């Protein structure tokens, strides 16, 4: 996404996970976007009739990831290694990163580094065909 945000580090931003236009997933995404604007949250999250629950959840998960990625892009100039040396939620809560695979023991890191680890981890999950198959009708494990 660095192409959208100028010279910012490409490590911080993950490429938008695209849903191919014309695909069934694309149609589900358009349905979700249309119902979100209705003001009826129950209707917006309801599984469309005749649709696969796993596919519906996957499309909305990818869209949520893309939205969070864009939202984080708006604060990267304000939250740098220097200004946000720790990932925290106020003075009482500090977050340390561990993914259980590459980093097993939680490590203290800056907020931008924590977000980079997190977004990379999420992107890896979204790219895993066993979790989020890109082909219609393929069931995740």
Short mmCIF file of N, CA and C in Angstrom, two decimals:
data_model
loop_
_atom_site.label_atom_id
_atom_site.label_comp_id
_atom_site.label_asym_id
_atom_site.label_seq_id
_atom_site.Cartn_x
_atom_site.Cartn_y
_atom_site.Cartn_z
N UNK A 1 0.80 -1.19 0.00
CA UNK A 1 0.00 0.00 0.00
C UNK A 1 0.84 1.25 0.00
N UNK A 2 2.14 1.11 0.01
CA UNK A 2 2.98 2.29 0.05
C UNK A 2 2.72 3.20 -1.14
N UNK A 3 2.23 2.65 -2.23
CA UNK A 3 1.92 3.48 -3.39
C UNK A 3 0.78 4.43 -3.10
N UNK A 4 -0.07 4.12 -2.12
CA UNK A 4 -1.17 5.00 -1.75
C UNK A 4 -0.73 6.08 -0.77
N UNK A 5 0.30 5.78 0.00
CA UNK A 5 0.67 6.67 1.08
C UNK A 5 2.05 7.26 0.91
N UNK A 6 2.51 7.39 -0.30
CA UNK A 6 3.77 8.06 -0.56
C UNK A 6 4.97 7.24 -0.15
N UNK A 7 5.90 7.88 0.57
CA UNK A 7 7.19 7.26 0.84
C UNK A 7 7.22 6.45 2.13
N UNK A 8 6.12 6.18 2.74
CA UNK A 8 6.11 5.40 3.97
C UNK A 8 6.65 4.00 3.73
N UNK A 9 7.12 3.40 4.79
CA UNK A 9 7.73 2.08 4.71
C UNK A 9 6.76 1.05 4.16
N UNK A 10 7.21 0.28 3.18
CA UNK A 10 6.37 -0.78 2.63
C UNK A 10 6.23 -1.92 3.61
N UNK A 11 7.07 -1.95 4.66
CA UNK A 11 6.94 -2.99 5.68
C UNK A 11 5.68 -2.76 6.51
N UNK A 12 5.30 -1.53 6.73
CA UNK A 12 4.16 -1.22 7.58
C UNK A 12 2.85 -1.56 6.90
N UNK A 13 2.76 -1.32 5.62
CA UNK A 13 1.51 -1.53 4.92
C UNK A 13 1.54 -2.84 4.16
N UNK A 14 0.45 -3.55 4.27
CA UNK A 14 0.32 -4.80 3.54
C UNK A 14 -0.52 -4.53 2.30
N UNK A 15 -0.21 -5.20 1.21
CA UNK A 15 -1.01 -4.97 0.01
C UNK A 15 -2.46 -5.36 0.25
N UNK A 16 -3.33 -4.59 -0.33
CA UNK A 16 -4.75 -4.88 -0.21
C UNK A 16 -5.03 -6.25 -0.80
N UNK A 17 -5.76 -7.03 -0.07
CA UNK A 17 -6.13 -8.37 -0.54
C UNK A 17 -7.31 -8.18 -1.47
N UNK A 18 -7.06 -8.33 -2.74
CA UNK A 18 -8.10 -8.07 -3.73
C UNK A 18 -9.02 -9.27 -3.92
N UNK A 19 -10.27 -8.95 -4.12
CA UNK A 19 -11.27 -9.94 -4.50
C UNK A 19 -11.55 -9.67 -5.98
N UNK A 20 -11.28 -10.65 -6.84
CA UNK A 20 -11.41 -10.41 -8.28
C UNK A 20 -12.81 -9.96 -8.70
N UNK A 21 -12.86 -8.86 -9.44
CA UNK A 21 -14.13 -8.34 -9.95
C UNK A 21 -14.79 -9.39 -10.83
N UNK A 22 -16.09 -9.55 -10.66
CA UNK A 22 -16.83 -10.54 -11.44
C UNK A 22 -16.92 -11.89 -10.76
N UNK A 23 -16.13 -12.10 -9.69
CA UNK A 23 -16.18 -13.38 -8.98
C UNK A 23 -17.38 -13.39 -8.03
N UNK A 24 -17.70 -14.58 -7.58
CA UNK A 24 -18.80 -14.71 -6.62
C UNK A 24 -18.48 -13.96 -5.33
N UNK A 25 -17.22 -14.03 -4.88
CA UNK A 25 -16.82 -13.30 -3.68
C UNK A 25 -17.01 -11.80 -3.86
N UNK A 26 -16.74 -11.31 -5.07
CA UNK A 26 -16.91 -9.89 -5.36
C UNK A 26 -18.39 -9.50 -5.22
N UNK A 27 -19.27 -10.35 -5.70
CA UNK A 27 -20.71 -10.08 -5.58
C UNK A 27 -21.14 -10.07 -4.12
N UNK A 28 -20.58 -10.98 -3.31
CA UNK A 28 -20.89 -10.99 -1.88
C UNK A 28 -20.38 -9.71 -1.22
N UNK A 29 -19.20 -9.25 -1.60
CA UNK A 29 -18.66 -8.02 -1.06
C UNK A 29 -19.57 -6.84 -1.40
N UNK A 30 -20.02 -6.78 -2.63
CA UNK A 30 -20.92 -5.69 -3.05
C UNK A 30 -22.23 -5.75 -2.25
N UNK A 31 -22.73 -6.96 -2.00
CA UNK A 31 -23.95 -7.12 -1.19
C UNK A 31 -23.69 -6.58 0.22
N UNK A 32 -22.54 -6.94 0.80
CA UNK A 32 -22.21 -6.48 2.15
C UNK A 32 -22.11 -4.96 2.20
N UNK A 33 -21.47 -4.37 1.21
CA UNK A 33 -21.33 -2.91 1.17
C UNK A 33 -22.68 -2.23 1.05
N UNK A 34 -23.56 -2.80 0.26
CA UNK A 34 -24.89 -2.21 0.07
C UNK A 34 -25.72 -2.28 1.34
N UNK A 35 -25.65 -3.39 2.06
CA UNK A 35 -26.46 -3.53 3.26
C UNK A 35 -25.88 -2.77 4.44
N UNK A 36 -24.56 -2.55 4.47
CA UNK A 36 -23.96 -1.79 5.57
C UNK A 36 -24.49 -0.36 5.60
N UNK A 37 -24.73 0.21 4.47
CA UNK A 37 -25.24 1.57 4.40
C UNK A 37 -26.72 1.70 4.72
N UNK A 38 -27.39 0.59 4.95
CA UNK A 38 -28.84 0.62 5.19
C UNK A 38 -29.20 1.14 6.57
N UNK A 39 -28.25 1.11 7.50
CA UNK A 39 -28.54 1.52 8.87
C UNK A 39 -29.05 0.37 9.72
N UNK A 40 -29.30 -0.77 9.11
CA UNK A 40 -29.79 -1.94 9.83
C UNK A 40 -28.63 -2.93 9.96
N UNK A 41 -27.95 -2.90 11.10
CA UNK A 41 -26.77 -3.74 11.30
C UNK A 41 -27.11 -5.22 11.24
N UNK A 42 -28.27 -5.60 11.78
CA UNK A 42 -28.67 -7.02 11.74
C UNK A 42 -28.77 -7.50 10.30
N UNK A 43 -29.33 -6.69 9.43
CA UNK A 43 -29.46 -7.06 8.01
C UNK A 43 -28.10 -7.07 7.32
N UNK A 44 -27.21 -6.16 7.74
CA UNK A 44 -25.90 -6.05 7.11
C UNK A 44 -25.04 -7.28 7.36
N UNK A 45 -25.18 -7.91 8.51
CA UNK A 45 -24.33 -9.06 8.82
C UNK A 45 -25.01 -10.40 8.55
N UNK A 46 -26.29 -10.36 8.23
CA UNK A 46 -27.04 -11.60 7.99
C UNK A 46 -26.55 -12.31 6.72
N UNK A 47 -26.40 -13.62 6.83
CA UNK A 47 -26.00 -14.44 5.68
C UNK A 47 -27.06 -14.32 4.59
N UNK A 48 -26.66 -13.90 3.40
CA UNK A 48 -27.64 -13.82 2.30
C UNK A 48 -28.21 -15.22 2.00
N UNK A 49 -29.46 -15.25 1.66
CA UNK A 49 -30.14 -16.52 1.38
C UNK A 49 -29.41 -17.28 0.28
N UNK A 50 -29.18 -18.56 0.53
CA UNK A 50 -28.56 -19.44 -0.45
C UNK A 50 -27.04 -19.36 -0.51
N UNK A 51 -26.43 -18.55 0.36
CA UNK A 51 -24.98 -18.39 0.32
C UNK A 51 -24.30 -19.27 1.36
N UNK A 52 -23.04 -19.59 1.10
CA UNK A 52 -22.24 -20.42 1.99
C UNK A 52 -21.72 -19.56 3.15
N UNK A 53 -21.92 -20.03 4.37
CA UNK A 53 -21.51 -19.28 5.56
C UNK A 53 -20.00 -19.01 5.57
N UNK A 54 -19.19 -20.03 5.25
CA UNK A 54 -17.73 -19.86 5.26
C UNK A 54 -17.29 -18.80 4.25
N UNK A 55 -17.91 -18.80 3.09
CA UNK A 55 -17.55 -17.81 2.06
C UNK A 55 -17.95 -16.40 2.51
N UNK A 56 -19.12 -16.28 3.12
CA UNK A 56 -19.60 -14.99 3.62
C UNK A 56 -18.66 -14.44 4.69
N UNK A 57 -18.26 -15.30 5.62
CA UNK A 57 -17.35 -14.88 6.67
C UNK A 57 -15.99 -14.49 6.07
N UNK A 58 -15.50 -15.27 5.12
CA UNK A 58 -14.21 -14.99 4.50
C UNK A 58 -14.21 -13.64 3.78
N UNK A 59 -15.26 -13.37 3.02
CA UNK A 59 -15.34 -12.10 2.28
C UNK A 59 -15.35 -10.93 3.25
N UNK A 60 -16.10 -11.05 4.33
CA UNK A 60 -16.18 -9.97 5.30
C UNK A 60 -14.89 -9.83 6.10
N UNK A 61 -14.20 -10.93 6.34
CA UNK A 61 -12.91 -10.88 7.04
C UNK A 61 -11.88 -10.14 6.20
N UNK A 62 -11.82 -10.46 4.93
CA UNK A 62 -10.88 -9.78 4.01
C UNK A 62 -11.22 -8.30 3.94
N UNK A 63 -12.48 -7.96 3.84
CA UNK A 63 -12.88 -6.56 3.78
C UNK A 63 -12.50 -5.83 5.06
N UNK A 64 -12.71 -6.46 6.21
CA UNK A 64 -12.35 -5.87 7.49
C UNK A 64 -10.84 -5.62 7.56
N UNK A 65 -10.05 -6.59 7.13
CA UNK A 65 -8.59 -6.44 7.09
C UNK A 65 -8.21 -5.24 6.24
N UNK A 66 -8.80 -5.12 5.07
CA UNK A 66 -8.49 -3.99 4.18
C UNK A 66 -8.86 -2.66 4.82
N UNK A 67 -9.99 -2.61 5.50
CA UNK A 67 -10.43 -1.37 6.16
C UNK A 67 -9.49 -0.99 7.30
N UNK A 68 -9.09 -1.98 8.11
CA UNK A 68 -8.16 -1.72 9.21
C UNK A 68 -6.81 -1.25 8.67
N UNK A 69 -6.37 -1.86 7.61
CA UNK A 69 -5.10 -1.49 6.98
C UNK A 69 -5.15 -0.02 6.53
N UNK A 70 -6.23 0.38 5.92
CA UNK A 70 -6.37 1.77 5.48
C UNK A 70 -6.46 2.72 6.68
N UNK A 71 -7.19 2.32 7.70
CA UNK A 71 -7.32 3.15 8.90
C UNK A 71 -5.96 3.36 9.55
N UNK A 72 -5.19 2.29 9.68
CA UNK A 72 -3.86 2.41 10.28
C UNK A 72 -2.98 3.35 9.43
N UNK A 73 -3.17 3.31 8.13
CA UNK A 73 -2.41 4.18 7.25
C UNK A 73 -2.59 5.66 7.55
N UNK A 74 -3.71 6.01 8.15
CA UNK A 74 -3.96 7.42 8.46
C UNK A 74 -3.20 7.91 9.68
N UNK A 75 -2.68 6.99 10.51
CA UNK A 75 -1.99 7.43 11.73
C UNK A 75 -0.49 7.16 11.72
N UNK A 76 0.03 6.59 10.64
CA UNK A 76 1.45 6.22 10.64
C UNK A 76 2.38 7.41 10.79
N UNK A 77 1.98 8.59 10.37
CA UNK A 77 2.84 9.76 10.55
C UNK A 77 2.90 10.19 12.01
N UNK A 78 1.90 9.81 12.79
CA UNK A 78 1.82 10.23 14.18
C UNK A 78 2.32 9.17 15.16
N UNK A 79 2.37 7.94 14.72
CA UNK A 79 2.82 6.84 15.57
C UNK A 79 4.06 6.22 14.93
N UNK A 80 5.21 6.69 15.37
CA UNK A 80 6.49 6.25 14.82
C UNK A 80 7.24 5.46 15.89
N UNK A 81 8.38 4.90 15.51
CA UNK A 81 9.24 4.19 16.48
C UNK A 81 9.59 5.11 17.66
N UNK A 82 9.80 6.39 17.36
CA UNK A 82 10.19 7.34 18.40
C UNK A 82 9.00 7.78 19.25
N UNK A 83 7.87 8.08 18.63
CA UNK A 83 6.73 8.60 19.38
C UNK A 83 5.89 7.51 20.04
N UNK A 84 6.00 6.28 19.56
CA UNK A 84 5.23 5.15 20.12
C UNK A 84 6.18 3.97 20.36
N UNK A 85 7.09 4.11 21.33
CA UNK A 85 8.10 3.07 21.53
C UNK A 85 7.56 1.76 22.11
N UNK A 86 6.32 1.80 22.59
CA UNK A 86 5.71 0.61 23.18
C UNK A 86 4.28 0.48 22.66
N UNK A 87 3.85 -0.75 22.41
CA UNK A 87 2.45 -1.00 22.04
C UNK A 87 1.67 -1.09 23.35
N UNK A 88 0.78 -0.13 23.55
CA UNK A 88 0.05 -0.10 24.82
C UNK A 88 -1.37 0.39 24.62
N UNK A 89 -2.14 0.18 25.68
CA UNK A 89 -3.50 0.72 25.76
C UNK A 89 -3.56 1.51 27.06
N UNK A 90 -2.85 2.63 27.06
CA UNK A 90 -2.76 3.44 28.26
C UNK A 90 -1.61 2.95 29.15
N UNK A 91 -1.44 3.59 30.29
CA UNK A 91 -0.29 3.27 31.15
C UNK A 91 -0.36 1.90 31.83
N UNK A 92 -1.53 1.32 31.92
CA UNK A 92 -1.67 0.04 32.64
C UNK A 92 -1.53 -1.19 31.76
N UNK A 93 -1.62 -1.03 30.42
CA UNK A 93 -1.63 -2.20 29.54
C UNK A 93 -0.57 -2.08 28.46
N UNK A 94 0.34 -3.03 28.45
CA UNK A 94 1.39 -3.06 27.44
C UNK A 94 1.29 -4.40 26.71
N UNK A 95 1.37 -4.34 25.38
CA UNK A 95 1.26 -5.54 24.57
C UNK A 95 2.63 -5.98 24.08
N UNK A 96 2.88 -7.27 24.16
CA UNK A 96 4.10 -7.87 23.64
C UNK A 96 3.70 -8.83 22.54
N UNK A 97 4.54 -8.97 21.51
CA UNK A 97 4.19 -9.79 20.36
C UNK A 97 4.74 -11.21 20.47
N UNK A 98 3.89 -12.16 20.13
CA UNK A 98 4.30 -13.56 19.93
C UNK A 98 3.28 -14.16 18.99
N UNK A 99 3.74 -14.89 17.99
CA UNK A 99 2.81 -15.54 17.07
C UNK A 99 2.73 -17.04 17.30
N UNK A 100 3.55 -17.55 18.21
CA UNK A 100 3.52 -18.97 18.52
C UNK A 100 4.29 -19.84 17.54
N UNK A 101 4.73 -19.26 16.44
CA UNK A 101 5.47 -20.01 15.43
C UNK A 101 6.87 -19.44 15.26
N UNK A 102 6.96 -18.24 14.72
CA UNK A 102 8.26 -17.60 14.51
C UNK A 102 8.79 -16.96 15.79
N UNK A 103 7.89 -16.37 16.55
CA UNK A 103 8.26 -15.74 17.82
C UNK A 103 7.41 -16.40 18.89
N UNK A 104 8.03 -17.30 19.62
CA UNK A 104 7.29 -18.08 20.62
C UNK A 104 7.20 -17.38 21.96
N UNK A 105 8.26 -16.71 22.34
CA UNK A 105 8.27 -15.97 23.61
C UNK A 105 7.92 -14.51 23.32
N UNK A 106 6.89 -13.97 24.01
CA UNK A 106 6.49 -12.58 23.74
C UNK A 106 7.65 -11.60 23.85
N UNK A 107 7.72 -10.69 22.86
CA UNK A 107 8.77 -9.67 22.84
C UNK A 107 8.15 -8.28 22.94
N UNK A 108 8.86 -7.41 23.61
CA UNK A 108 8.46 -6.01 23.70
C UNK A 108 8.87 -5.33 22.41
N UNK A 109 7.98 -4.56 21.81
CA UNK A 109 8.33 -3.86 20.58
C UNK A 109 7.52 -2.57 20.48
N UNK A 110 7.95 -1.71 19.58
CA UNK A 110 7.24 -0.44 19.37
C UNK A 110 5.87 -0.72 18.78
N UNK A 111 5.00 0.26 18.87
CA UNK A 111 3.66 0.10 18.29
C UNK A 111 3.71 -0.14 16.79
N UNK A 112 4.52 0.62 16.01
CA UNK A 112 4.57 0.33 14.57
C UNK A 112 5.07 -1.08 14.26
N UNK A 113 6.05 -1.55 15.03
CA UNK A 113 6.58 -2.89 14.80
C UNK A 113 5.52 -3.94 15.17
N UNK A 114 4.81 -3.72 16.26
CA UNK A 114 3.75 -4.63 16.68
C UNK A 114 2.69 -4.72 15.57
N UNK A 115 2.28 -3.58 15.05
CA UNK A 115 1.27 -3.56 13.98
C UNK A 115 1.80 -4.25 12.74
N UNK A 116 3.08 -4.06 12.43
CA UNK A 116 3.67 -4.75 11.29
C UNK A 116 3.62 -6.26 11.49
N UNK A 117 4.01 -6.73 12.67
CA UNK A 117 3.93 -8.16 12.98
C UNK A 117 2.48 -8.65 12.83
N UNK A 118 1.56 -7.90 13.41
CA UNK A 118 0.15 -8.29 13.39
C UNK A 118 -0.41 -8.36 11.97
N UNK A 119 -0.18 -7.31 11.21
CA UNK A 119 -0.73 -7.27 9.85
C UNK A 119 -0.09 -8.33 8.96
N UNK A 120 1.18 -8.61 9.17
CA UNK A 120 1.84 -9.67 8.42
C UNK A 120 1.24 -11.02 8.79
N UNK A 121 1.02 -11.24 10.08
CA UNK A 121 0.42 -12.49 10.55
C UNK A 121 -0.98 -12.68 9.95
N UNK A 122 -1.80 -11.62 9.98
CA UNK A 122 -3.15 -11.70 9.42
C UNK A 122 -3.08 -11.96 7.92
N UNK A 123 -2.21 -11.24 7.21
CA UNK A 123 -2.07 -11.44 5.77
C UNK A 123 -1.69 -12.88 5.46
N UNK A 124 -0.78 -13.45 6.25
CA UNK A 124 -0.40 -14.85 6.05
C UNK A 124 -1.59 -15.78 6.23
N UNK A 125 -2.45 -15.48 7.19
CA UNK A 125 -3.65 -16.30 7.40
C UNK A 125 -4.59 -16.18 6.20
N UNK A 126 -4.77 -14.95 5.72
CA UNK A 126 -5.67 -14.73 4.58
C UNK A 126 -5.14 -15.37 3.30
N UNK A 127 -3.83 -15.46 3.18
CA UNK A 127 -3.22 -16.07 2.00
C UNK A 127 -3.15 -17.59 2.08
N UNK A 128 -3.45 -18.15 3.24
CA UNK A 128 -3.39 -19.60 3.44
C UNK A 128 -4.64 -20.25 2.83
N UNK A 129 -4.46 -20.96 1.75
CA UNK A 129 -5.59 -21.59 1.03
C UNK A 129 -6.32 -22.62 1.88
N UNK A 130 -5.67 -23.16 2.91
CA UNK A 130 -6.37 -24.12 3.77
C UNK A 130 -7.33 -23.41 4.72
N UNK A 131 -7.09 -22.13 4.99
CA UNK A 131 -7.98 -21.36 5.86
C UNK A 131 -8.99 -20.53 5.07
N UNK A 132 -8.50 -19.90 4.00
CA UNK A 132 -9.33 -19.02 3.17
C UNK A 132 -9.17 -19.41 1.71
N UNK A 133 -9.84 -20.49 1.30
CA UNK A 133 -9.70 -20.91 -0.10
C UNK A 133 -10.23 -19.83 -1.04
N UNK A 134 -9.50 -19.62 -2.12
CA UNK A 134 -9.92 -18.60 -3.09
C UNK A 134 -10.86 -19.15 -4.16
N UNK A 135 -10.97 -20.46 -4.21
CA UNK A 135 -11.84 -21.09 -5.19
C UNK A 135 -13.18 -21.44 -4.57
N UNK A 136 -14.23 -21.15 -5.28
CA UNK A 136 -15.59 -21.41 -4.81
C UNK A 136 -15.79 -22.91 -4.61
N UNK A 137 -16.45 -23.23 -3.49
CA UNK A 137 -16.79 -24.63 -3.23
C UNK A 137 -15.72 -25.41 -2.50
N UNK A 138 -14.52 -24.83 -2.32
CA UNK A 138 -13.46 -25.50 -1.58
C UNK A 138 -13.66 -25.20 -0.11
N UNK A 139 -13.76 -26.22 0.71
CA UNK A 139 -14.00 -26.05 2.13
C UNK A 139 -12.66 -25.91 2.88
N UNK A 140 -12.58 -24.97 3.83
CA UNK A 140 -11.37 -24.87 4.63
C UNK A 140 -11.26 -26.08 5.56
N UNK A 141 -10.05 -26.35 6.02
CA UNK A 141 -9.83 -27.48 6.92
C UNK A 141 -10.26 -27.14 8.31
#
